[in-house]
Tab-separated table of C-alpha atoms and ligand atoms in Angstrom:
chain	number	residue	atom	x	y	z
A	22	MET	CA	2.768	25.916	-20.332
A	23	LYS	CA	0.320	23.445	-21.746
A	24	LEU	CA	-0.611	19.981	-20.356
A	25	TYR	CA	-2.089	17.559	-22.869
A	26	GLY	CA	-4.112	15.132	-20.672
A	27	TYR	CA	-7.498	13.662	-19.850
A	28	TRP	CA	-9.532	14.172	-16.649
A	29	ARG	CA	-9.493	10.530	-15.757
A	30	SER	CA	-5.847	9.657	-16.825
A	31	THR	CA	-3.860	8.518	-13.805
A	32	ALA	CA	-0.663	9.754	-15.341
A	33	ALA	CA	-1.967	13.233	-16.210
A	34	TYR	CA	-3.549	13.501	-12.770
A	35	ARG	CA	0.076	13.087	-11.300
A	36	VAL	CA	1.289	15.938	-13.394
A	37	ARG	CA	-1.604	18.128	-12.486
A	38	ILE	CA	-0.905	17.629	-8.723
A	39	ALA	CA	2.795	18.431	-9.290
A	40	LEU	CA	1.946	21.618	-11.235
A	41	HIS	CA	-0.355	22.830	-8.517
A	42	LEU	CA	2.055	21.879	-5.728
A	43	LYS	CA	4.770	23.872	-7.576
A	44	GLY	CA	2.333	26.756	-8.141
A	45	ILE	CA	2.931	26.706	-11.914
A	46	ALA	CA	0.202	28.116	-14.095
A	47	PHE	CA	-0.796	25.894	-17.066
A	48	GLU	CA	-3.442	25.446	-19.648
A	49	SER	CA	-5.105	21.994	-19.901
A	50	VAL	CA	-5.610	20.628	-23.306
A	51	SER	CA	-7.992	17.626	-23.304
A	52	VAL	CA	-7.171	14.542	-25.341
A	53	HIS	CA	-10.300	12.372	-25.088
A	54	LEU	CA	-9.010	8.763	-24.666
A	55	VAL	CA	-12.202	7.103	-25.898
A	56	LYS	CA	-14.052	9.264	-28.246
A	57	ASN	CA	-13.468	8.348	-31.965
A	58	GLY	CA	-11.278	5.469	-31.072
A	59	GLY	CA	-9.223	7.733	-28.843
A	60	GLU	CA	-7.806	11.124	-29.687
A	61	GLN	CA	-4.437	10.001	-28.461
A	62	HIS	CA	-4.114	8.188	-31.877
A	63	SER	CA	-4.808	11.254	-34.018
A	64	ASN	CA	-1.985	12.355	-36.295
A	65	ASP	CA	-1.614	15.648	-34.633
A	66	TYR	CA	-1.124	14.123	-31.163
A	67	SER	CA	0.968	11.412	-32.444
A	68	GLU	CA	3.390	14.007	-33.778
A	69	LEU	CA	3.647	15.353	-30.302
A	70	ASN	CA	3.822	12.059	-28.483
A	71	PRO	CA	4.618	9.064	-30.601
A	72	ASN	CA	3.624	6.756	-27.778
A	73	ASN	CA	-0.017	7.841	-28.137
A	74	LEU	CA	-0.311	8.187	-24.434
A	75	VAL	CA	-1.072	11.167	-22.204
A	76	PRO	CA	0.258	13.242	-20.667
A	77	THR	CA	2.415	15.464	-22.659
A	78	LEU	CA	3.860	18.763	-21.313
A	79	VAL	CA	4.566	21.565	-23.692
A	80	ASP	CA	6.792	24.425	-22.250
A	81	GLY	CA	7.454	26.921	-25.139
A	82	ASP	CA	9.235	24.968	-27.762
A	83	PHE	CA	10.096	22.071	-25.458
A	84	SER	CA	7.804	19.062	-25.150
A	85	LEU	CA	8.044	16.092	-22.930
A	86	ASN	CA	6.204	12.871	-22.294
A	87	GLN	CA	6.342	10.382	-19.270
A	88	SER	CA	4.645	11.773	-16.188
A	89	LEU	CA	7.642	11.161	-13.862
A	90	ALA	CA	10.079	12.715	-16.282
A	91	ILE	CA	7.692	15.814	-16.484
A	92	ILE	CA	7.445	15.976	-12.759
A	93	ASP	CA	11.233	15.812	-12.411
A	94	TYR	CA	11.531	18.586	-15.031
A	95	LEU	CA	9.032	20.734	-13.194
A	96	ASP	CA	10.796	20.126	-9.897
A	97	GLN	CA	14.194	21.192	-11.263
A	98	ARG	CA	12.636	24.098	-13.170
A	99	ASN	CA	11.050	25.729	-10.065
A	100	SER	CA	12.942	25.113	-6.809
A	101	ASP	CA	9.942	25.980	-4.544
A	102	ASN	CA	8.160	23.178	-2.818
A	103	ALA	CA	10.672	20.309	-3.739
A	104	LEU	CA	8.965	17.029	-4.627
A	105	TYR	CA	11.981	14.938	-3.654
A	106	PRO	CA	13.865	14.939	-0.356
A	107	PRO	CA	17.336	16.485	-0.567
A	108	ASP	CA	19.308	13.611	0.969
A	109	ILE	CA	20.325	11.194	-1.855
A	110	LYS	CA	19.282	8.070	-0.032
A	111	ASN	CA	15.927	9.478	0.905
A	112	ARG	CA	15.466	10.822	-2.598
A	113	ALA	CA	16.207	7.327	-3.974
A	114	LYS	CA	13.722	5.706	-1.574
A	115	VAL	CA	10.976	8.109	-2.584
A	116	GLN	CA	11.780	7.487	-6.292
A	117	ALA	CA	11.540	3.748	-5.613
A	118	LEU	CA	8.112	4.092	-4.073
A	119	ALA	CA	6.872	6.257	-7.030
A	120	LEU	CA	8.241	3.594	-9.418
A	121	ASP	CA	6.646	0.800	-7.486
A	122	ILE	CA	3.344	2.521	-8.476
A	123	ALA	CA	4.197	3.930	-11.879
A	124	CYS	CA	6.002	0.927	-13.274
A	125	GLU	CA	4.540	-2.080	-11.336
A	126	ILE	CA	0.914	-1.307	-10.968
A	127	HIS	CA	-0.177	1.340	-13.557
A	128	PRO	CA	0.928	-0.033	-16.905
A	129	LEU	CA	-0.680	-3.446	-16.324
A	130	ASN	CA	-4.161	-1.843	-16.025
A	131	ASN	CA	-3.786	0.866	-18.674
A	132	LEU	CA	-6.616	1.369	-21.144
A	133	ARG	CA	-4.687	-0.081	-24.047
A	134	VAL	CA	-3.911	-3.279	-22.079
A	135	GLN	CA	-7.558	-3.571	-21.120
A	136	GLN	CA	-8.609	-3.066	-24.683
A	137	TYR	CA	-6.098	-5.764	-25.961
A	138	LEU	CA	-7.392	-8.137	-23.200
A	139	ALA	CA	-10.969	-7.576	-24.272
A	140	ASN	CA	-10.663	-7.072	-28.096
A	141	SER	CA	-7.748	-9.357	-29.164
A	142	LEU	CA	-7.683	-11.911	-26.441
A	143	ALA	CA	-11.453	-12.140	-25.885
A	144	VAL	CA	-11.125	-11.854	-22.210
A	145	THR	CA	-14.511	-11.578	-20.433
A	146	ASP	CA	-15.423	-8.561	-18.359
A	147	GLU	CA	-15.213	-10.707	-15.249
A	148	ALA	CA	-11.752	-11.986	-16.096
A	149	LYS	CA	-10.612	-8.455	-16.968
A	150	GLN	CA	-11.926	-7.160	-13.594
A	151	ALA	CA	-9.990	-10.029	-11.856
A	152	TRP	CA	-6.806	-9.000	-13.795
A	153	VAL	CA	-7.094	-5.391	-12.684
A	154	GLU	CA	-7.765	-6.297	-9.106
A	155	HIS	CA	-5.001	-8.861	-9.017
A	156	TRP	CA	-2.279	-6.488	-10.136
A	157	MET	CA	-3.466	-3.568	-7.998
A	158	ASN	CA	-3.509	-5.825	-4.971
A	159	VAL	CA	0.020	-7.287	-5.734
A	160	GLY	CA	1.306	-3.649	-5.811
A	161	PHE	CA	-0.594	-2.210	-2.937
A	162	ILE	CA	0.410	-5.069	-0.618
A	163	ALA	CA	4.042	-4.260	-1.133
A	164	ILE	CA	3.429	-0.535	-0.876
A	165	GLU	CA	1.419	-0.904	2.408
A	166	ARG	CA	4.417	-2.687	3.857
A	167	GLN	CA	6.930	-0.153	2.585
A	168	LEU	CA	4.904	2.639	4.057
A	169	GLY	CA	5.047	0.838	7.546
A	170	ILE	CA	8.745	1.731	7.443
A	171	SER	CA	8.741	5.170	5.677
A	172	ALA	CA	5.418	6.859	6.264
A	173	GLY	CA	4.556	9.720	8.623
A	174	GLN	CA	1.718	11.994	7.529
A	175	TYR	CA	2.662	11.239	4.006
A	176	CYS	CA	4.400	8.392	2.163
A	177	PHE	CA	7.920	9.501	3.235
A	178	ALA	CA	7.762	11.121	6.647
A	179	ASP	CA	5.843	14.356	6.824
A	180	THR	CA	6.654	16.060	3.582
A	181	VAL	CA	4.653	15.570	0.414
A	182	SER	CA	6.599	14.021	-2.367
A	183	VAL	CA	6.346	12.454	-5.767
A	184	ALA	CA	5.463	9.132	-4.038
A	185	ASP	CA	2.301	10.779	-2.636
A	186	ILE	CA	1.422	12.134	-6.082
A	187	CYS	CA	1.648	8.705	-7.623
A	188	LEU	CA	-0.247	7.002	-4.648
A	189	VAL	CA	-3.270	9.400	-4.748
A	190	ALA	CA	-3.720	9.030	-8.532
A	191	GLN	CA	-3.364	5.267	-8.331
A	192	VAL	CA	-5.808	4.928	-5.432
A	193	TYR	CA	-8.311	7.070	-7.361
A	194	ASN	CA	-8.002	4.518	-10.194
A	195	ALA	CA	-8.476	1.675	-7.736
A	196	HIS	CA	-11.778	3.148	-6.505
A	197	ARG	CA	-12.913	3.587	-10.142
A	198	PHE	CA	-12.346	-0.176	-10.594
A	199	ASN	CA	-14.053	-1.031	-7.285
A	200	VAL	CA	-10.890	-2.475	-5.805
A	201	ASP	CA	-11.487	-3.142	-2.067
A	202	MET	CA	-9.050	-0.856	-0.446
A	203	SER	CA	-9.965	-1.807	3.222
A	204	PRO	CA	-6.776	-4.017	3.650
A	205	TYR	CA	-4.577	-0.929	3.221
A	206	PRO	CA	-5.181	1.454	6.248
A	207	LEU	CA	-1.800	3.295	5.790
A	208	ILE	CA	-2.432	3.926	2.135
A	209	ASN	CA	-5.911	5.268	2.925
A	210	LYS	CA	-4.668	7.442	5.732
A	211	ILE	CA	-2.030	9.060	3.488
A	212	VAL	CA	-4.420	9.526	0.529
A	213	ASN	CA	-6.900	11.184	2.923
A	214	ASN	CA	-4.127	13.518	4.277
A	215	CYS	CA	-3.091	14.434	0.765
A	216	ASN	CA	-6.663	15.077	-0.468
A	217	GLU	CA	-7.104	17.786	2.213
A	218	LEU	CA	-4.464	19.846	0.447
A	219	PRO	CA	-5.561	22.479	-2.105
A	220	ALA	CA	-3.146	21.321	-4.787
A	221	PHE	CA	-4.604	17.762	-4.614
A	222	ILE	CA	-8.191	19.135	-4.587
A	223	LYS	CA	-7.562	21.355	-7.750
A	224	ALA	CA	-6.075	18.348	-9.495
A	225	LEU	CA	-8.990	15.930	-8.852
A	226	PRO	CA	-10.368	14.410	-12.044
A	227	GLU	CA	-13.866	15.627	-11.135
A	228	ASN	CA	-12.560	19.170	-10.931
A	229	GLN	CA	-11.296	19.276	-14.558
A	230	SER	CA	-13.169	21.124	-17.318
A	231	ASP	CA	-13.345	17.982	-19.534
A	232	ALA	CA	-14.725	15.818	-16.740
A	233	VAL	CA	-17.908	13.958	-17.479
A	234	ARG	CA	-19.928	13.989	-14.251
B	13	GSH	N1	4.259	5.828	-18.179
B	13	GSH	C1	3.391	6.771	-18.805
B	13	GSH	C2	1.931	6.209	-18.820
B	13	GSH	C3	1.156	6.996	-19.640
B	13	GSH	C4	-0.233	6.315	-19.943
B	13	GSH	O1	-0.346	5.147	-19.805
B	13	GSH	N2	-1.301	7.179	-20.039
B	13	GSH	C5	-2.633	6.580	-20.153
B	13	GSH	C6	-3.680	7.288	-19.366
B	13	GSH	S1	-3.292	7.123	-17.650
B	13	GSH	C7	-3.079	6.675	-21.696
B	13	GSH	O2	-2.772	7.659	-22.370
B	13	GSH	N3	-3.749	5.667	-22.152
B	13	GSH	C8	-4.209	5.606	-23.496
B	13	GSH	C9	-4.273	4.287	-24.076
B	13	GSH	O3	-4.019	3.337	-23.313
B	13	GSH	O4	-4.672	4.253	-25.286
B	13	GSH	C10	3.420	8.048	-17.931
B	13	GSH	O5	3.673	8.046	-16.696
B	13	GSH	O6	3.307	9.172	-18.501
């Protein structure tokens, strides 16, 4: 199995955590998102993923984009260490939390959005930073409230799920953009709990072979 990703990509980070939690061996293929205008725009990569975004998973002759679709595929492919609760209502709740992060926070702060703000709309660095912080805070405020209802040791009770995967990767991104995380004690507690687990440690951006330290 091959994972096309980039060490600092939030969405690829999610898939790496899932692969390690499931205990699935994989090869990482680095797609540098900045070098030469971004390797995600190369013809070869575009053939594989016409969205020009990472990650893409290749499993034999099957390839798949969208991190949450990939995680769901991995979860169904290997039944060990389920990433969703079995009860359908709990499953839906976990999925909603993951989507609160993956749909409501992450896309607004993605590289191509930031590039468009800066290059096409001539938004200043200060205004771009304000944009990033605004949308992260809007999302995190809601998630902190949700976690007040659902959290135990992790986002949903005491079992690691896809919601934790999304949360950890998003909070890493928030720190990268110097977003003040002090108003979110529950989020911080859960992220710390997750980051003690070997699968999360292996998946850390800094622990990838293409990381720039
Ligand atoms: N919804 C997609 C998002 C993928 C995505 O936005 N990937 C980012 C990195 S986290 C990317 O490739 N950005 C490149 C760009 O914006 O040009 C997923 O979950 O896989």
